[in-house]
mmCIF file with all atom_site columns, C-alpha atoms in Angstrom:
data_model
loop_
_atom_site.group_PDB
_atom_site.id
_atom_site.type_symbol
_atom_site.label_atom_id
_atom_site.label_alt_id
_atom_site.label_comp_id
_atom_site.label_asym_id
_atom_site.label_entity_id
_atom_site.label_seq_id
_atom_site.pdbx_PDB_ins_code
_atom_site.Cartn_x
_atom_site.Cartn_y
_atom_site.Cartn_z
_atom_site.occupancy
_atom_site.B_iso_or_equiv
_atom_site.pdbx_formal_charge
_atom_site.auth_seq_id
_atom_site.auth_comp_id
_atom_site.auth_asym_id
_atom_site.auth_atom_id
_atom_site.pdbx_PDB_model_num
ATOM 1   C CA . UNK A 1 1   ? 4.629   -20.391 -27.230 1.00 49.00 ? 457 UNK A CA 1
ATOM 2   C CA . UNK A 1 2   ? 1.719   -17.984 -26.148 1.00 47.00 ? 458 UNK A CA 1
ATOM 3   C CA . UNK A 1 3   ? 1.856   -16.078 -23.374 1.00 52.00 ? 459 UNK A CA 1
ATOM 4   C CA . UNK A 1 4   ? -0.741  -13.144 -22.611 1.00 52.00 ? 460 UNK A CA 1
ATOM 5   C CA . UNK A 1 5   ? -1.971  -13.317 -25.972 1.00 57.00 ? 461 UNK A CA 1
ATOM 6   C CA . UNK A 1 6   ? 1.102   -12.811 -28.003 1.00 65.00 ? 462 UNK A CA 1
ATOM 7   C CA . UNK A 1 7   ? 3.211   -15.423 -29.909 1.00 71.00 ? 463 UNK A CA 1
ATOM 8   C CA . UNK A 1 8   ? 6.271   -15.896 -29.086 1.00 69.00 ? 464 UNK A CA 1
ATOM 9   C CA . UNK A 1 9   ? 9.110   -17.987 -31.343 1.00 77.00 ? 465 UNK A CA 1
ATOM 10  C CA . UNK A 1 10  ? 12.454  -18.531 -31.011 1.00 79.00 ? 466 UNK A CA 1
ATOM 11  C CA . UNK A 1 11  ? 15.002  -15.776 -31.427 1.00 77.00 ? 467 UNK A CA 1
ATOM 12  C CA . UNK A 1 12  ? 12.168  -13.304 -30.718 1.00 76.00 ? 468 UNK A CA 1
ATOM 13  C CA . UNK A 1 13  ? 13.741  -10.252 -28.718 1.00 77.00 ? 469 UNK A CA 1
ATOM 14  C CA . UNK A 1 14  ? 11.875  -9.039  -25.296 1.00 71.00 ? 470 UNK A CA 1
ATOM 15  C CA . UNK A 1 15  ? 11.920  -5.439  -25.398 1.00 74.00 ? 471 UNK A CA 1
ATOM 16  C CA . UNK A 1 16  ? 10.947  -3.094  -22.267 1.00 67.00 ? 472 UNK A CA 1
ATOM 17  C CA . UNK A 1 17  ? 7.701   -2.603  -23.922 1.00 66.00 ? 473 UNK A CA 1
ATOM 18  C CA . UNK A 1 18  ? 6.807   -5.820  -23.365 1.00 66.00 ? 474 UNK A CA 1
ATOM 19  C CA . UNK A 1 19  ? 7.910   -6.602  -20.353 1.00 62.00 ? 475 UNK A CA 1
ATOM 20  C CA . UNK A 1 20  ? 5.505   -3.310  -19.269 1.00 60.00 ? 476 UNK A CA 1
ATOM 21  C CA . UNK A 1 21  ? 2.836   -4.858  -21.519 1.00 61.00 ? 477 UNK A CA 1
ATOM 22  C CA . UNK A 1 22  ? 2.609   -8.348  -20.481 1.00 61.00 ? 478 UNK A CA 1
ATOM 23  C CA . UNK A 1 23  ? 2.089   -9.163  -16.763 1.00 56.00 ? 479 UNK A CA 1
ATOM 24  C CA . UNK A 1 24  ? 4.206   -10.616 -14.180 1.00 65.00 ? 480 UNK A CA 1
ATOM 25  C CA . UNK A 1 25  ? 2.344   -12.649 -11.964 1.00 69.00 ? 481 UNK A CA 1
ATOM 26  C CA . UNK A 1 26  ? 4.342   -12.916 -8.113  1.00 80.00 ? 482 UNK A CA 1
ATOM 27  C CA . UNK A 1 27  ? 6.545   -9.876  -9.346  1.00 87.00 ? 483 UNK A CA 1
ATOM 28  C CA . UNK A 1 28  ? 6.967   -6.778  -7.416  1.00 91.00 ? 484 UNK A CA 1
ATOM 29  C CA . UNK A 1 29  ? 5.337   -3.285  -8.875  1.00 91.00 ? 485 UNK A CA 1
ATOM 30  C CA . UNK A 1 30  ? 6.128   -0.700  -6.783  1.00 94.00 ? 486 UNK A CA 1
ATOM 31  C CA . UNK A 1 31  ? 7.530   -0.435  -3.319  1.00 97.00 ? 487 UNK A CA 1
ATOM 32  C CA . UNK A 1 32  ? 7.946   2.545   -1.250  1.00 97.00 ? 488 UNK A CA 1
ATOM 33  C CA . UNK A 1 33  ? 9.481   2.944   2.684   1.00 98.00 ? 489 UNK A CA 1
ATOM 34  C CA . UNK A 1 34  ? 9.283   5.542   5.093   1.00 98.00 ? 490 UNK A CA 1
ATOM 35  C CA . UNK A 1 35  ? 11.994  5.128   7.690   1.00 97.00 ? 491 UNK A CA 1
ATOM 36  C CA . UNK A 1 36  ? 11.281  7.928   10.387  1.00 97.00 ? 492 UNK A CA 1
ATOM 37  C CA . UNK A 1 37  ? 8.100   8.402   12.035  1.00 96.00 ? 493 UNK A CA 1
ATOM 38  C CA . UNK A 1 38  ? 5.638   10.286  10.823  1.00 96.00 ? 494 UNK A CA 1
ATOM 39  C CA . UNK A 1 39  ? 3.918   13.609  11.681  1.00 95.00 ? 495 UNK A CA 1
ATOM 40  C CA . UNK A 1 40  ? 1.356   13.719  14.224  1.00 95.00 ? 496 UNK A CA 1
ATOM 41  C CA . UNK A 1 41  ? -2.294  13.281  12.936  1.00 93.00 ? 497 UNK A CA 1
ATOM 42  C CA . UNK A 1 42  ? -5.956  13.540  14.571  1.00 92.00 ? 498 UNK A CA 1
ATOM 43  C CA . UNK A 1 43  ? -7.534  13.847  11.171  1.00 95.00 ? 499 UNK A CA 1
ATOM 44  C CA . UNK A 1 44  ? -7.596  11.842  8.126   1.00 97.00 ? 500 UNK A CA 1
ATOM 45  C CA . UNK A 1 45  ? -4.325  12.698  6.082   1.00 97.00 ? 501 UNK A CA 1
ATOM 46  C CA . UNK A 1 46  ? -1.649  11.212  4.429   1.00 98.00 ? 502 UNK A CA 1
ATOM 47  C CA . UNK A 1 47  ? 1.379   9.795   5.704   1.00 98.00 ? 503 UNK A CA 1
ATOM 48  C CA . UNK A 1 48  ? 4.399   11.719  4.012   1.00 97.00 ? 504 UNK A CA 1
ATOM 49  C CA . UNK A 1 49  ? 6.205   8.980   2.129   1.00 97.00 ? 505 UNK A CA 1
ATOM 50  C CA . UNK A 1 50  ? 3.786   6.774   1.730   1.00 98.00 ? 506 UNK A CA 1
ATOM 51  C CA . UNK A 1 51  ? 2.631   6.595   -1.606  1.00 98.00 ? 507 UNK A CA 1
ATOM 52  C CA . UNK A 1 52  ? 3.732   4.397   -4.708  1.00 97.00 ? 508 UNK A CA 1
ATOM 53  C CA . UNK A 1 53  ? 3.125   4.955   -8.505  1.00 97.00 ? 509 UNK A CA 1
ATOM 54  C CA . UNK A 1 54  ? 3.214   2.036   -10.857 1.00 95.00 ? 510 UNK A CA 1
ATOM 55  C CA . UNK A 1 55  ? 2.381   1.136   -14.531 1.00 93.00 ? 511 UNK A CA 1
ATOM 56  C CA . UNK A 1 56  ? -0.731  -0.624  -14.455 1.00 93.00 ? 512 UNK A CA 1
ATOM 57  C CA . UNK A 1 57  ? -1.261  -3.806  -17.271 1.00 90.00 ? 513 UNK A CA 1
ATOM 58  C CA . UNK A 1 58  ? -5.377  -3.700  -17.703 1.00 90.00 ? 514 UNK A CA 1
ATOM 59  C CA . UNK A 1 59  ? -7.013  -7.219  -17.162 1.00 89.00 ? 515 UNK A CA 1
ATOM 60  C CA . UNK A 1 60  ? -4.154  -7.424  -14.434 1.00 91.00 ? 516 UNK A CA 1
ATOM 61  C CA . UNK A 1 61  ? -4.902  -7.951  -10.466 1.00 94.00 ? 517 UNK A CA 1
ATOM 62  C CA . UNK A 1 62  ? -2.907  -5.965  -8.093  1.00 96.00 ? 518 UNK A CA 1
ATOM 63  C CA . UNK A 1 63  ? -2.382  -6.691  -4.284  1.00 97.00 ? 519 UNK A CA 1
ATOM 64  C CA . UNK A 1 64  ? -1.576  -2.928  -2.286  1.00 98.00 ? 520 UNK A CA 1
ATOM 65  C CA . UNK A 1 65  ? -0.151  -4.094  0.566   1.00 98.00 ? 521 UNK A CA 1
ATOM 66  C CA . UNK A 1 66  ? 0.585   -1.859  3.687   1.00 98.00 ? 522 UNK A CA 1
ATOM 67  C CA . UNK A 1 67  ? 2.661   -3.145  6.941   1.00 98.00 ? 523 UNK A CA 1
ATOM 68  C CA . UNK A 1 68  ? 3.835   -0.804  9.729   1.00 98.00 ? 524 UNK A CA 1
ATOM 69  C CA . UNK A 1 69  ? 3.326   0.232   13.423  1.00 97.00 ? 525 UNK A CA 1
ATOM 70  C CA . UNK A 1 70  ? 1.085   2.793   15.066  1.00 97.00 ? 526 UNK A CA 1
ATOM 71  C CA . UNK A 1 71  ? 1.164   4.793   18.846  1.00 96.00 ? 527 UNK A CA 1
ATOM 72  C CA . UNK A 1 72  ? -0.722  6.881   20.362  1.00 96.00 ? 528 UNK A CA 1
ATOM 73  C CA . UNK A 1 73  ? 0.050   9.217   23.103  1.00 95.00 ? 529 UNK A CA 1
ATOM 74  C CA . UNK A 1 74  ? -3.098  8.663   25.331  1.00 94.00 ? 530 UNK A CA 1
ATOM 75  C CA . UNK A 1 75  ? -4.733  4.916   26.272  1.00 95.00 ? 531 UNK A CA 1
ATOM 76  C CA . UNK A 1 76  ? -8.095  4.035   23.926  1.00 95.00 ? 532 UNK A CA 1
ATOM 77  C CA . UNK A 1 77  ? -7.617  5.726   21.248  1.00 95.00 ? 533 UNK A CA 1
ATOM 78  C CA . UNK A 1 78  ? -8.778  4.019   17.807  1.00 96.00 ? 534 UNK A CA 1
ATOM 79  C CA . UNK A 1 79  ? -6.466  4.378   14.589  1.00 96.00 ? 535 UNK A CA 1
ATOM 80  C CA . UNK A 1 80  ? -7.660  3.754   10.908  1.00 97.00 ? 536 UNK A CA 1
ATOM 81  C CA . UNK A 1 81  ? -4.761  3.112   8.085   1.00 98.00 ? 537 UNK A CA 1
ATOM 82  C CA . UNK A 1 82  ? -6.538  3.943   5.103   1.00 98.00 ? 538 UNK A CA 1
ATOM 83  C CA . UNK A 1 83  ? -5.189  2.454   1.438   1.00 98.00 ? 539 UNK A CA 1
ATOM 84  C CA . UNK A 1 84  ? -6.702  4.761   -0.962  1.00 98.00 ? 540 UNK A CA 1
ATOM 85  C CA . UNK A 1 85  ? -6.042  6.224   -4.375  1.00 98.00 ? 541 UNK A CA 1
ATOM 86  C CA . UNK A 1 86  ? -4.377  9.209   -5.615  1.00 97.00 ? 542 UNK A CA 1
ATOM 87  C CA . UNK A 1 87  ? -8.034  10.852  -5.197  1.00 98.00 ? 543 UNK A CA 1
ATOM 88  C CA . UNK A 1 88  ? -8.574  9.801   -1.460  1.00 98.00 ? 544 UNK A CA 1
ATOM 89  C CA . UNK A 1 89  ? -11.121 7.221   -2.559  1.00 98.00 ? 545 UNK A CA 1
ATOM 90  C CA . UNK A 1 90  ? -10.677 4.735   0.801   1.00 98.00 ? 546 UNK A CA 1
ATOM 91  C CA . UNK A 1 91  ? -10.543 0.796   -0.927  1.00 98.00 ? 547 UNK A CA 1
ATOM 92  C CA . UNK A 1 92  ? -9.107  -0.848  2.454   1.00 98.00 ? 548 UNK A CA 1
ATOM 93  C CA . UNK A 1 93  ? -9.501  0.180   6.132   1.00 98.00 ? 549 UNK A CA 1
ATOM 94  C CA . UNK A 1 94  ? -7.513  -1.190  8.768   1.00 97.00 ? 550 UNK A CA 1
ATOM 95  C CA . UNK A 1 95  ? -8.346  -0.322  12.381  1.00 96.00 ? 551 UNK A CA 1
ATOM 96  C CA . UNK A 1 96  ? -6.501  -0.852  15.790  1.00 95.00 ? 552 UNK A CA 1
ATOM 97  C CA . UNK A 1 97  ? -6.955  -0.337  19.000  1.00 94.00 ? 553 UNK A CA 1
ATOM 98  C CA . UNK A 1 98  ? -4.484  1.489   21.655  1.00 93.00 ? 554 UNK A CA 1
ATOM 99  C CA . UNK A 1 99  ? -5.220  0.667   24.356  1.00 94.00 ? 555 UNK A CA 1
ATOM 100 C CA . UNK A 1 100 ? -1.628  1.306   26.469  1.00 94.00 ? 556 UNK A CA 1
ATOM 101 C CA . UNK A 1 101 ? -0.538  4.716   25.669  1.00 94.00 ? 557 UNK A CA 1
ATOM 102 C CA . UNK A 1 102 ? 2.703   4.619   23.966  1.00 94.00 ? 558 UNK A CA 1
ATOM 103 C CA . UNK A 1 103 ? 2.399   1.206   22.942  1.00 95.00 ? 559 UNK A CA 1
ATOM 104 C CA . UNK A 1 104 ? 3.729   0.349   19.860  1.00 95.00 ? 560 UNK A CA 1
ATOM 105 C CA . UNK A 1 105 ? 1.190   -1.447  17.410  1.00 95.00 ? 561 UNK A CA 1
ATOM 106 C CA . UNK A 1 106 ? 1.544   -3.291  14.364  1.00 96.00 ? 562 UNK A CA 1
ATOM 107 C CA . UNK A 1 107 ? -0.794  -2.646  11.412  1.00 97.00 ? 563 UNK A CA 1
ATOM 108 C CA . UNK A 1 108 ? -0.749  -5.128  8.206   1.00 97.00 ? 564 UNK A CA 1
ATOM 109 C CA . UNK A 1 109 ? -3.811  -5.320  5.099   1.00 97.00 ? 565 UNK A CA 1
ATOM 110 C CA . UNK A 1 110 ? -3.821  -5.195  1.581   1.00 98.00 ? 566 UNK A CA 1
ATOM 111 C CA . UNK A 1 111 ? -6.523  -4.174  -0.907  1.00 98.00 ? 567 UNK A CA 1
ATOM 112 C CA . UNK A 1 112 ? -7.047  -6.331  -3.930  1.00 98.00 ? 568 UNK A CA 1
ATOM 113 C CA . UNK A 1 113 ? -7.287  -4.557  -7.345  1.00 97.00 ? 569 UNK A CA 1
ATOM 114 C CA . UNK A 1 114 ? -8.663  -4.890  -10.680 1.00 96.00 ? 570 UNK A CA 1
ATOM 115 C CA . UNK A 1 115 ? -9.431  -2.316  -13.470 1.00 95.00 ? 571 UNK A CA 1
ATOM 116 C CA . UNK A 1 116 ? -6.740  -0.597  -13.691 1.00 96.00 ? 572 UNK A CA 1
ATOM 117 C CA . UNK A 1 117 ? -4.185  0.455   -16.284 1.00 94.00 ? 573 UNK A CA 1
ATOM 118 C CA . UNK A 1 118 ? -1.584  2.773   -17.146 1.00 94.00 ? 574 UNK A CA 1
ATOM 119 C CA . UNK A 1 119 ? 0.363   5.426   -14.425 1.00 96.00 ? 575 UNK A CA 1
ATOM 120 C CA . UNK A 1 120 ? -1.702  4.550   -11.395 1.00 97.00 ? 576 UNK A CA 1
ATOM 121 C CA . UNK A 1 121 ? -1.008  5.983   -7.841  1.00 98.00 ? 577 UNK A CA 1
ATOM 122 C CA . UNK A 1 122 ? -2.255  4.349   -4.625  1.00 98.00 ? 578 UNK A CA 1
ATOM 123 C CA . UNK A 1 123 ? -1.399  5.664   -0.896  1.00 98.00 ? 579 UNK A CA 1
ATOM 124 C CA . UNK A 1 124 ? -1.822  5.343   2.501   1.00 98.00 ? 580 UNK A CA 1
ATOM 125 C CA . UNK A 1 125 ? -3.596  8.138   4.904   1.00 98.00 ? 581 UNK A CA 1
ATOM 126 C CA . UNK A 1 126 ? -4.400  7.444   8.410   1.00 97.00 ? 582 UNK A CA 1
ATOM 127 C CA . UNK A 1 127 ? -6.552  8.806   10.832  1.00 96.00 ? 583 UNK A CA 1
ATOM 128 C CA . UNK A 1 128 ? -7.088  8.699   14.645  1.00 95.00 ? 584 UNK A CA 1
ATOM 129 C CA . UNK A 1 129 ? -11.016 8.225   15.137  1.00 93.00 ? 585 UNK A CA 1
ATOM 130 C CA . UNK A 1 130 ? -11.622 7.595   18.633  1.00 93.00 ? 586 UNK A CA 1
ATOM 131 C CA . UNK A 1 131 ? -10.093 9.512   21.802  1.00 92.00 ? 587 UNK A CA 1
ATOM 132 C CA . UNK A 1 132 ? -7.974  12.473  22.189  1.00 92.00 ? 588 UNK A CA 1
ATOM 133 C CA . UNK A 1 133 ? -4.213  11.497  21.717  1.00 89.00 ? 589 UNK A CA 1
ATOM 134 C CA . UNK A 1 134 ? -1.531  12.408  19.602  1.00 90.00 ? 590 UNK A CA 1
ATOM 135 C CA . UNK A 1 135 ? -1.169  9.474   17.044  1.00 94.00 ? 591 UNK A CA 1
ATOM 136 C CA . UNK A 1 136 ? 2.087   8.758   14.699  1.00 96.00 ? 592 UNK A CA 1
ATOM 137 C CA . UNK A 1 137 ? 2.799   6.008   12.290  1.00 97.00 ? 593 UNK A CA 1
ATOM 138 C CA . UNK A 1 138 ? 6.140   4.846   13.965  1.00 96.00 ? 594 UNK A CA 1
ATOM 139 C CA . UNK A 1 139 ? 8.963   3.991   11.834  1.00 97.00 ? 595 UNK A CA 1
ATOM 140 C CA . UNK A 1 140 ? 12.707  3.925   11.717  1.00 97.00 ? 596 UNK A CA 1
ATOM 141 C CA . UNK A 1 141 ? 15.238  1.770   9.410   1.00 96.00 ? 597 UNK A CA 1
ATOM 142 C CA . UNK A 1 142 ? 15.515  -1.376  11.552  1.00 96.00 ? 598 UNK A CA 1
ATOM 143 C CA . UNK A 1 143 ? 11.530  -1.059  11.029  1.00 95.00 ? 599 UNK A CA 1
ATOM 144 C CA . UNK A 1 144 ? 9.999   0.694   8.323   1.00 98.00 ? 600 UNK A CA 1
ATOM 145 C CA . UNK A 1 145 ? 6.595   1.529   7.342   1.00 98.00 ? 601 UNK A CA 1
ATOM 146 C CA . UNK A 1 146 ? 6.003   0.871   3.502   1.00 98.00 ? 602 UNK A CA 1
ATOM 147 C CA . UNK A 1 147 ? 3.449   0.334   0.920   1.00 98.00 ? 603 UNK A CA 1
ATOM 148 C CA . UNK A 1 148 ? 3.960   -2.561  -1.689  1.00 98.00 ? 604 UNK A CA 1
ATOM 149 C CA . UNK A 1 149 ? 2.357   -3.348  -4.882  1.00 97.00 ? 605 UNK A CA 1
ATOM 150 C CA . UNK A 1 150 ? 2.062   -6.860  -6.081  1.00 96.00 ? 606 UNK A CA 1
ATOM 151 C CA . UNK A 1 151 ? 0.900   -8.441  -9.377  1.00 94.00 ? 607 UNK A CA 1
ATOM 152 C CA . UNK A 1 152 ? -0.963  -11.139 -8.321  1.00 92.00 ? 608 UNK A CA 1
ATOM 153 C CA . UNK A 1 153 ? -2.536  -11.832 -11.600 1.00 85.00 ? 609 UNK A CA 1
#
């Protein structure tokens, strides 16, 4: 059988190598949780917590997923979640609106990614654009704010 390029024959061992090597389409990469809420931000920053580092397979597609919650202190304020890279470089914004202060809103996007190999790094900063509140990305066990990494191909 080939798979990925390689031959494969019976009694042939699978080593860690290639497991790391060959890709895993559907499989999990990296996964990372924060479970208390975050500092306050106006700014664009990151959120402690939130970052992942993976093994990248080149030729491979990656999903970066993010899913948590947002709140701001004051009505109408806008929020970006940024999913950037270890260098800041933004490659998916996600924007909400609050417009009840203290309202607790749920943010979800991925970013889809190609090009990449070896130790890679991806995380997710946020920023409140609009108003004047004091914005958090809420999070707590029963609820947590993560980033996931995907192979999706």
């Amino acid at each position: 059988m080939t798979t990925y390029g390689k031959t494969w024959v019976a009694g042939d061992t699978l080593t860690a190598s290639d497991i790391n090597t060959y890709g895993r389409a559907g499989q999990e990469a990296g996964y990372t949780e924060i479970t208390a809420t975050s500092s306050a931000f106006t700014a664009e920053a990151d959120v402690s917590g939130l970052s992942v580092t993976w093994t990248a397979i080149s030729g491979r597609t990656y999903m970066i997923i993010f899913d948590g919650a947002v709140q701001s202190s004051v009505a109408n304020d806008v929020i970006y979640i940024y999913i950037t890279t270890s260098a800041n470089t933004h490659v998916q914004e996600l924007q909400t609106l609050c417009p009840v202060a203290t309202r607790v809103h749920h943010v979800h996007g991925f970013a889809r990614e190609t090009g990449l190999s070896g130790s890679v790094t991806y995380k997710i900063r946020a920023e409140r654009v609009v108003g004047t509140g004091s914005t958090v990305v809420i999070a707590a066990s029963a609820y947590p704010a993560s980033i996931q990494v995907i192979d999706v191909g």
